[in-house]
PDB file of C-alpha atoms and ligand atoms in Angstrom:
ATOM      1  CA  MET A   1       3.886  -8.772  16.120  1.00  0.00           C
ATOM      2  CA  GLN A   2       7.336  -9.355  14.645  1.00  0.00           C
ATOM      3  CA  ALA A   3       7.233  -6.482  12.194  1.00  0.00           C
ATOM      4  CA  ASP A   4       9.391  -3.406  12.445  1.00  0.00           C
ATOM      5  CA  ILE A   5       7.424  -0.458  13.837  1.00  0.00           C
ATOM      6  CA  GLN A   6       8.927   2.903  12.958  1.00  0.00           C
ATOM      7  CA  VAL A   7       7.551   6.057  14.562  1.00  0.00           C
ATOM      8  CA  ILE A   8       8.223   9.349  12.839  1.00  0.00           C
ATOM      9  CA  PRO A   9       6.969  12.495  14.589  1.00  0.00           C
ATOM     10  CA  ASP A  10       4.837  14.039  11.898  1.00  0.00           C
ATOM     11  CA  THR A  11       3.183  13.082   8.644  1.00  0.00           C
ATOM     12  CA  THR A  12       5.488  15.047   6.363  1.00  0.00           C
ATOM     13  CA  GLU A  13       8.640  13.570   7.892  1.00  0.00           C
ATOM     14  CA  LEU A  14       6.978  10.144   7.891  1.00  0.00           C
ATOM     15  CA  SER A  15       6.285  10.568   4.177  1.00  0.00           C
ATOM     16  CA  HIS A  16       9.919  11.540   3.532  1.00  0.00           C
ATOM     17  CA  VAL A  17      11.117   8.395   5.329  1.00  0.00           C
ATOM     18  CA  VAL A  18       8.831   6.214   3.197  1.00  0.00           C
ATOM     19  CA  ALA A  19       9.865   8.103   0.041  1.00  0.00           C
ATOM     20  CA  GLN A  20      13.515   7.378   0.841  1.00  0.00           C
ATOM     21  CA  TRP A  21      12.591   3.682   1.183  1.00  0.00           C
ATOM     22  CA  TRP A  22      10.755   3.827  -2.158  1.00  0.00           C
ATOM     23  CA  LEU A  23      13.876   5.317  -3.752  1.00  0.00           C
ATOM     24  CA  THR A  24      16.177   2.661  -2.301  1.00  0.00           C
ATOM     25  CA  LEU A  25      13.913  -0.239  -3.226  1.00  0.00           C
ATOM     26  CA  SER A  26      13.352   1.126  -6.729  1.00  0.00           C
ATOM     27  CA  GLN A  27      17.097   1.453  -7.344  1.00  0.00           C
ATOM     28  CA  GLN A  28      17.680  -2.117  -6.133  1.00  0.00           C
ATOM     29  CA  ALA A  29      14.832  -3.568  -8.201  1.00  0.00           C
ATOM     30  CA  ILE A  30      15.735  -1.702 -11.373  1.00  0.00           C
ATOM     31  CA  GLN A  31      19.367  -2.771 -11.015  1.00  0.00           C
ATOM     32  CA  THR A  32      18.538  -6.447 -10.440  1.00  0.00           C
ATOM     33  CA  GLN A  33      15.431  -7.001 -12.577  1.00  0.00           C
ATOM     34  CA  GLY A  34      15.084  -3.974 -14.819  1.00  0.00           C
ATOM     35  CA  GLY A  35      11.931  -2.618 -13.235  1.00  0.00           C
ATOM     36  CA  PHE A  36      10.248  -1.633  -9.947  1.00  0.00           C
ATOM     37  CA  TYR A  37       6.750  -3.027  -9.393  1.00  0.00           C
ATOM     38  CA  VAL A  38       4.708  -1.207  -6.750  1.00  0.00           C
ATOM     39  CA  ALA A  39       1.063  -1.278  -5.627  1.00  0.00           C
ATOM     40  CA  LEU A  40      -0.283   1.986  -4.241  1.00  0.00           C
ATOM     41  CA  ALA A  41      -2.552   2.422  -1.243  1.00  0.00           C
ATOM     42  CA  GLY A  42      -5.727   4.419  -1.484  1.00  0.00           C
ATOM     43  CA  GLY A  43      -7.375   6.614   1.114  1.00  0.00           C
ATOM     44  CA  SER A  44      -5.961   9.944   2.233  1.00  0.00           C
ATOM     45  CA  THR A  45      -2.844   9.162   4.263  1.00  0.00           C
ATOM     46  CA  PRO A  46      -0.489   8.395   1.343  1.00  0.00           C
ATOM     47  CA  ARG A  47      -1.324  11.632  -0.507  1.00  0.00           C
ATOM     48  CA  THR A  48       1.588  13.491   1.121  1.00  0.00           C
ATOM     49  CA  LEU A  49       3.953  10.665   0.208  1.00  0.00           C
ATOM     50  CA  TYR A  50       2.800  10.734  -3.415  1.00  0.00           C
ATOM     51  CA  GLN A  51       3.189  14.514  -3.547  1.00  0.00           C
ATOM     52  CA  LEU A  52       6.733  14.269  -2.150  1.00  0.00           C
ATOM     53  CA  LEU A  53       7.657  11.607  -4.727  1.00  0.00           C
ATOM     54  CA  SER A  54       6.594  14.042  -7.458  1.00  0.00           C
ATOM     55  CA  GLN A  55       9.061  16.639  -6.165  1.00  0.00           C
ATOM     56  CA  SER A  56      12.852  16.944  -5.868  1.00  0.00           C
ATOM     57  CA  PRO A  57      14.881  14.990  -4.826  1.00  0.00           C
ATOM     58  CA  TYR A  58      12.678  11.996  -5.625  1.00  0.00           C
ATOM     59  CA  LEU A  59      11.392  13.398  -8.934  1.00  0.00           C
ATOM     60  CA  ASP A  60      14.930  13.360 -10.267  1.00  0.00           C
ATOM     61  CA  ALA A  61      16.356  10.392  -8.349  1.00  0.00           C
ATOM     62  CA  VAL A  62      13.745   7.741  -9.183  1.00  0.00           C
ATOM     63  CA  ASP A  63      14.047   6.174 -12.654  1.00  0.00           C
ATOM     64  CA  TRP A  64      10.345   6.667 -13.407  1.00  0.00           C
ATOM     65  CA  GLN A  65      10.692   5.147 -16.892  1.00  0.00           C
ATOM     66  CA  LYS A  66      11.186   1.778 -15.179  1.00  0.00           C
ATOM     67  CA  VAL A  67       8.527   2.078 -12.469  1.00  0.00           C
ATOM     68  CA  HIS A  68       5.331   0.035 -12.859  1.00  0.00           C
ATOM     69  CA  VAL A  69       2.361   1.196 -10.774  1.00  0.00           C
ATOM     70  CA  TYR A  70      -0.631  -0.836  -9.654  1.00  0.00           C
ATOM     71  CA  PHE A  71      -3.347  -0.359  -7.031  1.00  0.00           C
ATOM     72  CA  GLY A  72      -4.162  -2.326  -3.880  1.00  0.00           C
ATOM     73  CA  ASP A  73      -7.861  -1.689  -4.247  1.00  0.00           C
ATOM     74  CA  GLU A  74     -10.411   0.534  -5.950  1.00  0.00           C
ATOM     75  CA  ARG A  75     -13.901   1.804  -5.531  1.00  0.00           C
ATOM     76  CA  PRO A  76     -16.633   1.172  -8.187  1.00  0.00           C
ATOM     77  CA  VAL A  77     -16.418   4.665  -9.647  1.00  0.00           C
ATOM     78  CA  PRO A  78     -14.984   6.216 -12.820  1.00  0.00           C
ATOM     79  CA  LEU A  79     -11.254   6.920 -12.723  1.00  0.00           C
ATOM     80  CA  ASP A  80     -11.945  10.690 -12.627  1.00  0.00           C
ATOM     81  CA  HIS A  81     -14.392  10.405  -9.703  1.00  0.00           C
ATOM     82  CA  ALA A  82     -13.515  12.158  -6.434  1.00  0.00           C
ATOM     83  CA  ASP A  83     -13.612   8.783  -4.613  1.00  0.00           C
ATOM     84  CA  SER A  84     -11.244   7.044  -7.050  1.00  0.00           C
ATOM     85  CA  ASN A  85      -7.927   5.878  -5.593  1.00  0.00           C
ATOM     86  CA  TYR A  86      -6.478   6.167  -9.093  1.00  0.00           C
ATOM     87  CA  ARG A  87      -7.535   9.831  -9.334  1.00  0.00           C
ATOM     88  CA  MET A  88      -5.861  10.662  -6.029  1.00  0.00           C
ATOM     89  CA  ALA A  89      -2.608   9.033  -7.175  1.00  0.00           C
ATOM     90  CA  TRP A  90      -2.878  10.654 -10.632  1.00  0.00           C
ATOM     91  CA  GLU A  91      -3.313  14.138  -9.200  1.00  0.00           C
ATOM     92  CA  ALA A  92      -0.651  13.768  -6.487  1.00  0.00           C
ATOM     93  CA  LEU A  93       2.005  11.814  -8.411  1.00  0.00           C
ATOM     94  CA  LEU A  94       1.350  10.063 -11.708  1.00  0.00           C
ATOM     95  CA  SER A  95       0.515  13.207 -13.695  1.00  0.00           C
ATOM     96  CA  LYS A  96       3.786  14.817 -12.552  1.00  0.00           C
ATOM     97  CA  VAL A  97       6.425  12.153 -13.228  1.00  0.00           C
ATOM     98  CA  ALA A  98       7.765  10.674 -16.480  1.00  0.00           C
ATOM     99  CA  ILE A  99       6.210   7.252 -15.967  1.00  0.00           C
ATOM    100  CA  PRO A 100       5.167   5.673 -19.270  1.00  0.00           C
ATOM    101  CA  GLU A 101       1.392   5.429 -19.651  1.00  0.00           C
ATOM    102  CA  GLU A 102       1.654   1.687 -20.281  1.00  0.00           C
ATOM    103  CA  ASN A 103       3.341   1.280 -16.902  1.00  0.00           C
ATOM    104  CA  VAL A 104       0.307   2.553 -14.966  1.00  0.00           C
ATOM    105  CA  HIS A 105      -2.362  -0.074 -14.295  1.00  0.00           C
ATOM    106  CA  PRO A 106      -5.580   1.272 -12.760  1.00  0.00           C
ATOM    107  CA  ILE A 107      -8.244  -1.193 -11.606  1.00  0.00           C
ATOM    108  CA  LEU A 108     -11.025  -0.699 -14.177  1.00  0.00           C
ATOM    109  CA  ILE A 109     -14.359  -1.509 -12.583  1.00  0.00           C
ATOM    110  CA  ASP A 110     -17.568  -2.294 -14.442  1.00  0.00           C
ATOM    111  CA  ALA A 111     -20.123  -1.947 -11.650  1.00  0.00           C
ATOM    112  CA  CYS A 112     -22.451  -4.203 -13.649  1.00  0.00           C
ATOM    113  CA  ASP A 113     -19.896  -7.019 -13.781  1.00  0.00           C
ATOM    114  CA  ILE A 114     -17.516  -6.568 -10.883  1.00  0.00           C
ATOM    115  CA  GLU A 115     -16.477 -10.230 -10.939  1.00  0.00           C
ATOM    116  CA  SER A 116     -15.048  -9.776 -14.440  1.00  0.00           C
ATOM    117  CA  SER A 117     -13.377  -6.534 -13.382  1.00  0.00           C
ATOM    118  CA  ALA A 118     -11.491  -8.452 -10.699  1.00  0.00           C
ATOM    119  CA  LYS A 119     -10.612 -11.294 -13.085  1.00  0.00           C
ATOM    120  CA  ASN A 120      -9.362  -8.819 -15.680  1.00  0.00           C
ATOM    121  CA  TYR A 121      -7.106  -7.119 -13.145  1.00  0.00           C
ATOM    122  CA  GLU A 122      -5.710 -10.438 -12.009  1.00  0.00           C
ATOM    123  CA  ALA A 123      -4.927 -11.226 -15.651  1.00  0.00           C
ATOM    124  CA  THR A 124      -3.173  -7.846 -15.942  1.00  0.00           C
ATOM    125  CA  LEU A 125      -1.036  -8.666 -12.896  1.00  0.00           C
ATOM    126  CA  GLN A 126      -0.124 -12.079 -14.304  1.00  0.00           C
ATOM    127  CA  ARG A 127       0.744 -10.562 -17.676  1.00  0.00           C
ATOM    128  CA  THR A 128       2.746  -7.563 -16.522  1.00  0.00           C
ATOM    129  CA  VAL A 129       4.381  -8.255 -13.136  1.00  0.00           C
ATOM    130  CA  VAL A 130       7.490 -10.083 -14.278  1.00  0.00           C
ATOM    131  CA  VAL A 131       8.704 -11.615 -11.008  1.00  0.00           C
ATOM    132  CA  LYS A 132       6.603 -14.479  -9.735  1.00  0.00           C
ATOM    133  CA  SER A 133       6.835 -16.986  -6.886  1.00  0.00           C
ATOM    134  CA  ASN A 134       4.767 -20.171  -7.106  1.00  0.00           C
ATOM    135  CA  GLY A 135       2.959 -18.574 -10.044  1.00  0.00           C
ATOM    136  CA  ILE A 136       1.998 -15.537  -7.963  1.00  0.00           C
ATOM    137  CA  PRO A 137       3.165 -12.082  -9.120  1.00  0.00           C
ATOM    138  CA  ARG A 138       5.628 -10.717  -6.605  1.00  0.00           C
ATOM    139  CA  PHE A 139       5.508  -6.960  -6.028  1.00  0.00           C
ATOM    140  CA  ASP A 140       8.705  -5.219  -4.961  1.00  0.00           C
ATOM    141  CA  LEU A 141       6.656  -2.941  -2.716  1.00  0.00           C
ATOM    142  CA  ILE A 142       3.041  -2.789  -1.619  1.00  0.00           C
ATOM    143  CA  LEU A 143       1.864   0.335   0.202  1.00  0.00           C
ATOM    144  CA  LEU A 144      -1.053  -0.208   2.572  1.00  0.00           C
ATOM    145  CA  GLY A 145      -3.125   2.016   4.807  1.00  0.00           C
ATOM    146  CA  MET A 146      -5.158   1.023   7.847  1.00  0.00           C
ATOM    147  CA  GLY A 147      -8.728   1.907   8.622  1.00  0.00           C
ATOM    148  CA  ASP A 148      -9.731   2.542  12.250  1.00  0.00           C
ATOM    149  CA  ASP A 149     -11.693  -0.713  12.016  1.00  0.00           C
ATOM    150  CA  GLY A 150      -8.526  -2.669  11.253  1.00  0.00           C
ATOM    151  CA  HIS A 151      -9.087  -3.073   7.503  1.00  0.00           C
ATOM    152  CA  THR A 152      -6.408  -2.663   4.876  1.00  0.00           C
ATOM    153  CA  ALA A 153      -6.833  -2.353   1.128  1.00  0.00           C
ATOM    154  CA  SER A 154     -10.457  -3.483   0.910  1.00  0.00           C
ATOM    155  CA  LEU A 155      -9.970  -6.399   3.270  1.00  0.00           C
ATOM    156  CA  PHE A 156     -12.724  -5.322   5.641  1.00  0.00           C
ATOM    157  CA  PRO A 157     -13.849  -7.159   8.804  1.00  0.00           C
ATOM    158  CA  ASP A 158     -16.527  -9.832   8.355  1.00  0.00           C
ATOM    159  CA  THR A 159     -16.224 -10.010   4.562  1.00  0.00           C
ATOM    160  CA  LEU A 160     -15.852 -13.111   2.416  1.00  0.00           C
ATOM    161  CA  ILE A 161     -12.644 -11.866   0.771  1.00  0.00           C
ATOM    162  CA  LEU A 162     -10.782 -12.594   4.029  1.00  0.00           C
ATOM    163  CA  ASP A 163     -11.188 -16.318   3.318  1.00  0.00           C
ATOM    164  CA  GLU A 164      -9.951 -16.096  -0.285  1.00  0.00           C
ATOM    165  CA  LYS A 165      -6.957 -18.365  -0.668  1.00  0.00           C
ATOM    166  CA  THR A 166      -6.770 -18.734  -4.461  1.00  0.00           C
ATOM    167  CA  LYS A 167      -7.843 -15.601  -6.274  1.00  0.00           C
ATOM    168  CA  LEU A 168      -5.271 -12.791  -6.283  1.00  0.00           C
ATOM    169  CA  VAL A 169      -7.863 -10.084  -6.952  1.00  0.00           C
ATOM    170  CA  ALA A 170     -11.489 -10.292  -5.830  1.00  0.00           C
ATOM    171  CA  PRO A 171     -14.667  -8.241  -5.520  1.00  0.00           C
ATOM    172  CA  VAL A 172     -15.903  -7.604  -1.995  1.00  0.00           C
ATOM    173  CA  TYR A 173     -19.223  -6.226  -0.779  1.00  0.00           C
ATOM    174  CA  VAL A 174     -18.659  -3.944   2.214  1.00  0.00           C
ATOM    175  CA  GLU A 175     -21.928  -3.853   4.177  1.00  0.00           C
ATOM    176  CA  LYS A 176     -20.916  -0.901   6.374  1.00  0.00           C
ATOM    177  CA  LEU A 177     -20.240   1.183   3.271  1.00  0.00           C
ATOM    178  CA  LYS A 178     -23.096  -0.321   1.255  1.00  0.00           C
ATOM    179  CA  THR A 179     -20.775  -0.693  -1.716  1.00  0.00           C
ATOM    180  CA  TRP A 180     -18.654  -3.112  -3.686  1.00  0.00           C
ATOM    181  CA  ARG A 181     -14.883  -2.796  -3.943  1.00  0.00           C
ATOM    182  CA  VAL A 182     -12.187  -4.685  -5.871  1.00  0.00           C
ATOM    183  CA  SER A 183      -9.081  -5.568  -3.866  1.00  0.00           C
ATOM    184  CA  LEU A 184      -5.863  -7.522  -3.862  1.00  0.00           C
ATOM    185  CA  THR A 185      -6.201 -10.565  -1.606  1.00  0.00           C
ATOM    186  CA  TYR A 186      -3.927 -11.988   1.099  1.00  0.00           C
ATOM    187  CA  PRO A 187      -2.202 -14.503  -1.224  1.00  0.00           C
ATOM    188  CA  ILE A 188      -0.716 -11.810  -3.465  1.00  0.00           C
ATOM    189  CA  ILE A 189      -0.191  -9.182  -0.753  1.00  0.00           C
ATOM    190  CA  ASN A 190       1.725 -11.628   1.448  1.00  0.00           C
ATOM    191  CA  MET A 191       3.920 -12.620  -1.507  1.00  0.00           C
ATOM    192  CA  ALA A 192       5.375  -9.097  -1.689  1.00  0.00           C
ATOM    193  CA  LYS A 193       9.077  -8.535  -1.111  1.00  0.00           C
ATOM    194  CA  HIS A 194       8.391  -5.419   0.953  1.00  0.00           C
ATOM    195  CA  ILE A 195       5.231  -3.989   2.514  1.00  0.00           C
ATOM    196  CA  ALA A 196       4.840  -0.556   4.114  1.00  0.00           C
ATOM    197  CA  ILE A 197       1.775   0.004   6.282  1.00  0.00           C
ATOM    198  CA  ILE A 198       1.340   3.738   6.789  1.00  0.00           C
ATOM    199  CA  ALA A 199      -0.939   4.961   9.568  1.00  0.00           C
ATOM    200  CA  ALA A 200      -1.194   8.461  10.964  1.00  0.00           C
ATOM    201  CA  GLY A 201      -3.426  10.413  13.312  1.00  0.00           C
ATOM    202  CA  ASP A 202      -5.167   9.974  16.650  1.00  0.00           C
ATOM    203  CA  ALA A 203      -8.030   8.017  15.082  1.00  0.00           C
ATOM    204  CA  LYS A 204      -5.737   5.039  14.468  1.00  0.00           C
ATOM    205  CA  ALA A 205      -4.211   4.913  17.977  1.00  0.00           C
ATOM    206  CA  ASP A 206      -6.755   2.674  19.711  1.00  0.00           C
ATOM    207  CA  LYS A 207      -6.753   0.115  16.908  1.00  0.00           C
ATOM    208  CA  LEU A 208      -2.952   0.074  16.771  1.00  0.00           C
ATOM    209  CA  TYR A 209      -2.857  -0.608  20.523  1.00  0.00           C
ATOM    210  CA  GLU A 210      -5.261  -3.532  19.978  1.00  0.00           C
ATOM    211  CA  ILE A 211      -3.167  -4.873  17.090  1.00  0.00           C
ATOM    212  CA  CYS A 212       0.356  -4.309  18.380  1.00  0.00           C
ATOM    213  CA  VAL A 213      -0.063  -4.779  22.142  1.00  0.00           C
ATOM    214  CA  LYS A 214      -3.180  -6.871  22.753  1.00  0.00           C
ATOM    215  CA  GLN A 215      -2.625  -8.770  19.482  1.00  0.00           C
ATOM    216  CA  THR A 216      -6.235  -9.853  19.349  1.00  0.00           C
ATOM    217  CA  LYS A 217      -5.751 -11.305  15.840  1.00  0.00           C
ATOM    218  CA  ARG A 218      -9.305 -10.155  15.086  1.00  0.00           C
ATOM    219  CA  ASN A 219      -8.345  -7.520  12.535  1.00  0.00           C
ATOM    220  CA  PRO A 220      -7.883  -8.162   8.810  1.00  0.00           C
ATOM    221  CA  ILE A 221      -4.638  -6.179   8.796  1.00  0.00           C
ATOM    222  CA  GLU A 222      -3.192  -8.638  11.333  1.00  0.00           C
ATOM    223  CA  GLN A 223      -3.140 -11.274   8.602  1.00  0.00           C
ATOM    224  CA  ILE A 224      -0.619  -9.205   6.633  1.00  0.00           C
ATOM    225  CA  ASN A 225       2.430 -11.403   7.185  1.00  0.00           C
ATOM    226  CA  PRO A 226       4.570 -11.250   4.053  1.00  0.00           C
ATOM    227  CA  GLU A 227       7.403 -13.627   3.212  1.00  0.00           C
ATOM    228  CA  GLY A 228       9.344 -10.421   2.759  1.00  0.00           C
ATOM    229  CA  GLU A 229       9.790  -7.340   4.895  1.00  0.00           C
ATOM    230  CA  LEU A 230       6.936  -5.576   6.698  1.00  0.00           C
ATOM    231  CA  ILE A 231       7.450  -2.128   8.162  1.00  0.00           C
ATOM    232  CA  TRP A 232       4.771  -0.137   9.969  1.00  0.00           C
ATOM    233  CA  TYR A 233       5.306   3.595   9.530  1.00  0.00           C
ATOM    234  CA  LEU A 234       3.383   5.472  12.221  1.00  0.00           C
ATOM    235  CA  ASP A 235       3.285   9.093  13.233  1.00  0.00           C
ATOM    236  CA  SER A 236       3.455   9.982  16.922  1.00  0.00           C
ATOM    237  CA  LYS A 237      -0.321  10.412  17.222  1.00  0.00           C
ATOM    238  CA  ALA A 238      -1.101   6.972  15.838  1.00  0.00           C
ATOM    239  CA  ALA A 239       1.597   5.394  18.026  1.00  0.00           C
ATOM    240  CA  LYS A 240       0.687   7.235  21.216  1.00  0.00           C
ATOM    241  CA  HIS A 241      -0.588   4.148  23.076  1.00  0.00           C
ATOM    242  CA  LEU A 242       2.318   1.881  22.099  1.00  0.00           C
ATOM    243  CA  PRO A 243       5.062   1.122  24.652  1.00  0.00           C
ATOM    244  CA  PRO A 244       8.347   2.862  23.806  1.00  0.00           C
ATOM    245  CA  GLU A 245      10.306  -0.388  23.885  1.00  0.00           C
ATOM    246  CA  MET A 246       8.196  -1.637  20.956  1.00  0.00           C
ATOM    247  CA  LEU A 247       9.092   1.262  18.717  1.00  0.00           C
ATOM    248  CA  ASN A 248      12.005   2.335  16.573  1.00  0.00           C
ATOM    249  CA  LYS A 249      12.134   6.083  16.870  1.00  0.00           C
ATOM    250  CA  VAL A 250      13.135   7.190  13.406  1.00  0.00           C
ATOM    251  CA  SER A 251      14.027  10.624  12.184  1.00  0.00           C
ATOM    252  CA  LEU A 252      14.580  11.670   8.599  1.00  0.00           C
ATOM    253  CA  ALA A 253      18.162  12.586   9.426  1.00  0.00           C
ATOM    254  CA  ASN A 254      19.253   9.111  10.427  1.00  0.00           C
ATOM    255  CA  THR A 255      17.304   7.617   7.553  1.00  0.00           C
ATOM    256  CA  GLN A 256      19.170   9.788   5.083  1.00  0.00           C
ATOM    257  CA  ALA A 257      22.441   8.990   6.843  1.00  0.00           C
ATOM    258  CA  ASN A 258      21.670   5.273   6.470  1.00  0.00           C
ATOM    259  CA  MET A 259      20.804   5.846   2.837  1.00  0.00           C
ATOM    260  CA  THR A 260      24.061   7.589   2.025  1.00  0.00           C
ATOM    261  CA  GLY A 261      26.129   5.355   4.310  1.00  0.00           C
ATOM    262  CA  ALA A 262      27.258   8.478   6.172  1.00  0.00           C
TER     263      ALA A 262
HETATM  264  C1  LIG B   1      -9.174   2.740   0.476  1.00  0.00           C
HETATM  265  C2  LIG B   1      -7.889   2.188   1.011  1.00  0.00           C
HETATM  266  C3  LIG B   1      -8.065   1.871   2.461  1.00  0.00           C
HETATM  267  C4  LIG B   1      -7.312   2.956   3.209  1.00  0.00           C
HETATM  268  C5  LIG B   1      -7.683   2.960   4.661  1.00  0.00           C
HETATM  269  C6  LIG B   1      -7.035   4.146   5.388  1.00  0.00           C
HETATM  270  O1  LIG B   1      -9.510   2.482  -0.693  1.00  0.00           O
HETATM  271  O2  LIG B   1      -9.806   3.505   1.219  1.00  0.00           O
HETATM  272  O3  LIG B   1      -7.383   1.193   0.312  1.00  0.00           O
HETATM  273  O4  LIG B   1      -7.604   0.615   2.843  1.00  0.00           O
HETATM  274  O5  LIG B   1      -5.904   2.725   3.063  1.00  0.00           O
HETATM  275  O6  LIG B   1      -9.095   3.076   4.745  1.00  0.00           O
HETATM  276  O7  LIG B   1      -7.537   5.312   4.799  1.00  0.00           O
HETATM  277  P1  LIG B   1      -6.963   6.768   5.260  1.00  0.00           P
HETATM  278  O8  LIG B   1      -5.548   6.816   4.808  1.00  0.00           O
HETATM  279  O9  LIG B   1      -7.853   7.743   4.526  1.00  0.00           O
HETATM  280  O10 LIG B   1      -7.120   6.821   6.762  1.00  0.00           O
END
């Protein structure tokens, strides 16, 4: 485990630290390539981060007109369904910032033809994500969560999508949930310039110990090894079984100091 593991005491401060990183990366990307291309995580953990980004100082500091938002995965439900990752992001962030409608790219899923839904999203990525490497769209930032079973996005244990080496977006049937999902695959996730894995709460602690200390390599999230930068952002509860020497204890104060060069 070569990645940087940052532990921030509580979820709100953790979300501020990630929001600061979002701000920095967006400013760099917009300055160098004219736009910031980011894929959002679903689930519940990132909600606080999205809410913070919709408020000052981030509301005013991020150049939302040049932000392009995508999704790491989606459930086979309408965009206004309570289970939709898009709906969570819309309510917490996208409805509150001046991001152009054409810059927001939900994963549209036709439950009767989920293969085409995945192909269509891959075509959207190829058409709209301007930076590519070896023909693969290169996100500036991908946000990921972690399930207590070691999944990330919809890369669940014992699913065929884990072996996908060519497609960038694929459907996946998740037996334990008895449902289909559409998800980004390892090839495009690992092409990202920066990846933030955000995990919080006691329920993630045992799995993080298995991943970070025992390094069993049995968990889908352990195959997240980007060419770029990978930072794990953990709260104290999620990191409680990890040895102190493995962790970078981060507080918002020193993050902001680093940001301003103070
Ligand atoms: C999803 C997410 C999934 C999520 C993890 C963690 O669609 O559910 O993509 O990978 O990030 O399951 O979820 P929590 O943040 O709710 O623990």
